[in-house]
Amino acid sequence: MRKTIVTLMLACAGQMFAGGFWLQVGNPEANPAAGKMGAVVTIKAVGCHDPATAKVTATAVGVVNGERRTVPLELKALGEPGTWALAQQWPREGKWVIQLVGRNGEQFTNTLIGAGPGGIDRLHARAEMKAFAASDVDAMLK
């Protein structure tokens, strides 16, 4: 009986953690193709899914001279399916948050990355499997 309960618990735990989907941000210096594109960050769709079917969009939200701006960003596909390069397409001045939104079928994930005159802050990127609120972006812009 005890063995059956443990087996059932392990089976349920496996189901709870299966099927994750998230965006991994990386250093473009580790990918020669991204470096040639002038990328400031690389993005990789990871988890239990087919990365080739993942869709990712990127937007920069920032404040420059007290004025809030939103800039849609273009991601460039890299050779590996589900991997993209992002070059800087927003002004160098001001404080910015790069918002990445990933979808793969019904799976959803998003990531926020701080950026500013000093570059991209991959180390403190935030990821969630639910949409970030506007207040989350606002907090990173302060």
Coordinates of C-alpha atoms in Angstrom, one line a residue, residues 10-139:
L10 CA 5.6 10.5 -8.1
A11 CA 3.4 10.1 -11.2
C12 CA 1.3 13.1 -10.2
A13 CA 4.5 15.2 -9.6
G14 CA 5.8 14.3 -13.0
Q15 CA 2.5 15.5 -14.6
M16 CA 2.6 18.8 -12.7
F17 CA 6.0 19.7 -14.0
A18 CA 5.7 18.3 -17.5
G19 CA 5.1 20.6 -20.5
G20 CA 6.8 23.7 -19.3
F21 CA 7.5 26.5 -21.8
W22 CA 9.8 29.5 -21.2
L23 CA 12.2 31.8 -22.9
Q24 CA 15.9 31.5 -22.1
V25 CA 17.9 34.7 -22.6
G26 CA 21.5 34.4 -23.6
N27 CA 24.7 36.1 -24.4
P28 CA 25.0 36.9 -28.1
E29 CA 28.8 36.5 -27.9
A30 CA 28.2 32.7 -27.5
N31 CA 26.6 32.6 -30.9
P32 CA 28.7 33.8 -33.9
A33 CA 25.6 34.3 -36.1
A34 CA 24.0 36.5 -33.4
G35 CA 27.2 38.4 -33.1
K36 CA 27.3 39.1 -36.9
M37 CA 23.7 40.5 -36.6
G38 CA 24.8 42.9 -33.9
A39 CA 22.6 41.2 -31.3
V40 CA 22.4 42.4 -27.7
V41 CA 20.7 39.3 -26.5
T42 CA 19.6 35.9 -27.8
I43 CA 16.3 34.2 -27.0
K44 CA 15.6 30.5 -27.0
A45 CA 12.2 28.8 -26.6
V46 CA 12.8 25.9 -24.2
G47 CA 10.6 23.2 -22.5
C48 CA 8.5 20.3 -23.6
H49 CA 7.4 21.4 -27.0
D50 CA 8.5 21.7 -30.6
P51 CA 10.6 24.9 -30.6
A52 CA 10.1 25.3 -34.4
T53 CA 6.4 26.1 -33.7
A54 CA 7.0 28.7 -31.0
K55 CA 6.1 32.3 -31.8
V56 CA 7.9 35.1 -29.9
T57 CA 7.3 38.9 -30.1
A58 CA 9.4 41.6 -28.5
T59 CA 8.6 45.2 -27.5
A60 CA 10.7 47.8 -25.8
V61 CA 8.9 50.0 -23.2
G62 CA 10.9 52.9 -22.0
V63 CA 11.2 56.4 -20.5
V64 CA 13.3 59.0 -22.3
N65 CA 13.5 62.6 -20.9
G66 CA 10.4 61.9 -18.9
E67 CA 8.4 60.6 -21.9
R68 CA 7.1 57.1 -22.1
R69 CA 7.7 55.3 -25.4
T70 CA 6.9 51.9 -26.8
V71 CA 8.9 50.4 -29.7
P72 CA 8.0 47.2 -31.5
L73 CA 11.1 45.1 -32.0
E74 CA 12.1 42.7 -34.8
L75 CA 13.6 39.3 -33.8
K76 CA 15.9 37.6 -36.3
A77 CA 15.8 33.8 -36.5
L78 CA 19.0 32.0 -35.9
G79 CA 19.9 28.6 -37.4
E80 CA 18.6 26.5 -34.5
P81 CA 14.8 26.3 -34.5
G82 CA 13.2 28.3 -31.7
T83 CA 16.2 30.6 -31.4
W84 CA 16.3 34.3 -32.2
A85 CA 18.7 37.3 -32.0
L86 CA 17.6 40.7 -30.8
A87 CA 19.6 43.8 -31.9
Q88 CA 19.1 47.2 -30.2
Q89 CA 16.3 49.0 -32.0
W90 CA 15.4 51.4 -29.2
P91 CA 17.2 54.7 -28.3
R92 CA 20.4 54.3 -26.3
E93 CA 19.3 57.0 -23.8
G94 CA 16.8 56.4 -21.1
K95 CA 15.7 53.4 -19.2
W96 CA 14.0 50.5 -21.0
V97 CA 12.3 47.2 -20.4
I98 CA 12.3 44.6 -23.2
Q99 CA 9.2 42.5 -23.0
L100 CA 9.3 39.1 -24.7
V101 CA 6.1 37.2 -25.2
G102 CA 6.2 33.5 -26.2
R103 CA 3.3 31.3 -27.4
N104 CA 3.3 27.7 -28.5
G105 CA -0.1 26.5 -29.1
E106 CA -1.9 27.0 -25.8
Q107 CA 1.3 27.5 -23.8
F108 CA 2.3 31.0 -22.8
T109 CA 5.3 32.6 -21.3
N110 CA 6.8 36.1 -21.0
T111 CA 10.1 37.6 -19.9
L112 CA 11.1 41.2 -18.9
I113 CA 14.7 42.3 -19.4
G114 CA 16.0 45.7 -18.1
A115 CA 18.1 47.8 -20.5
G116 CA 19.7 51.2 -20.4
P117 CA 22.8 53.1 -21.4
G118 CA 24.9 50.4 -19.7
G119 CA 23.4 47.7 -21.9
I120 CA 21.1 44.7 -21.3
D121 CA 20.7 43.3 -17.8
R122 CA 20.2 39.6 -18.6
L123 CA 21.1 38.6 -15.0
H124 CA 18.0 40.2 -13.5
A125 CA 15.5 39.1 -16.2
R126 CA 12.1 38.1 -14.9
A127 CA 10.1 35.3 -16.4
E128 CA 6.5 34.2 -15.8
M129 CA 4.0 31.8 -17.4
K130 CA 1.2 34.4 -16.9
A131 CA 1.2 37.9 -18.4
F132 CA 3.0 40.6 -16.5
A133 CA 0.9 43.5 -15.3
A134 CA 1.7 47.1 -16.4
S135 CA 2.8 47.7 -12.8
D136 CA 5.6 45.1 -13.2
V137 CA 7.0 47.0 -16.2
D138 CA 6.6 50.3 -14.4
A139 CA 8.5 49.0 -11.4

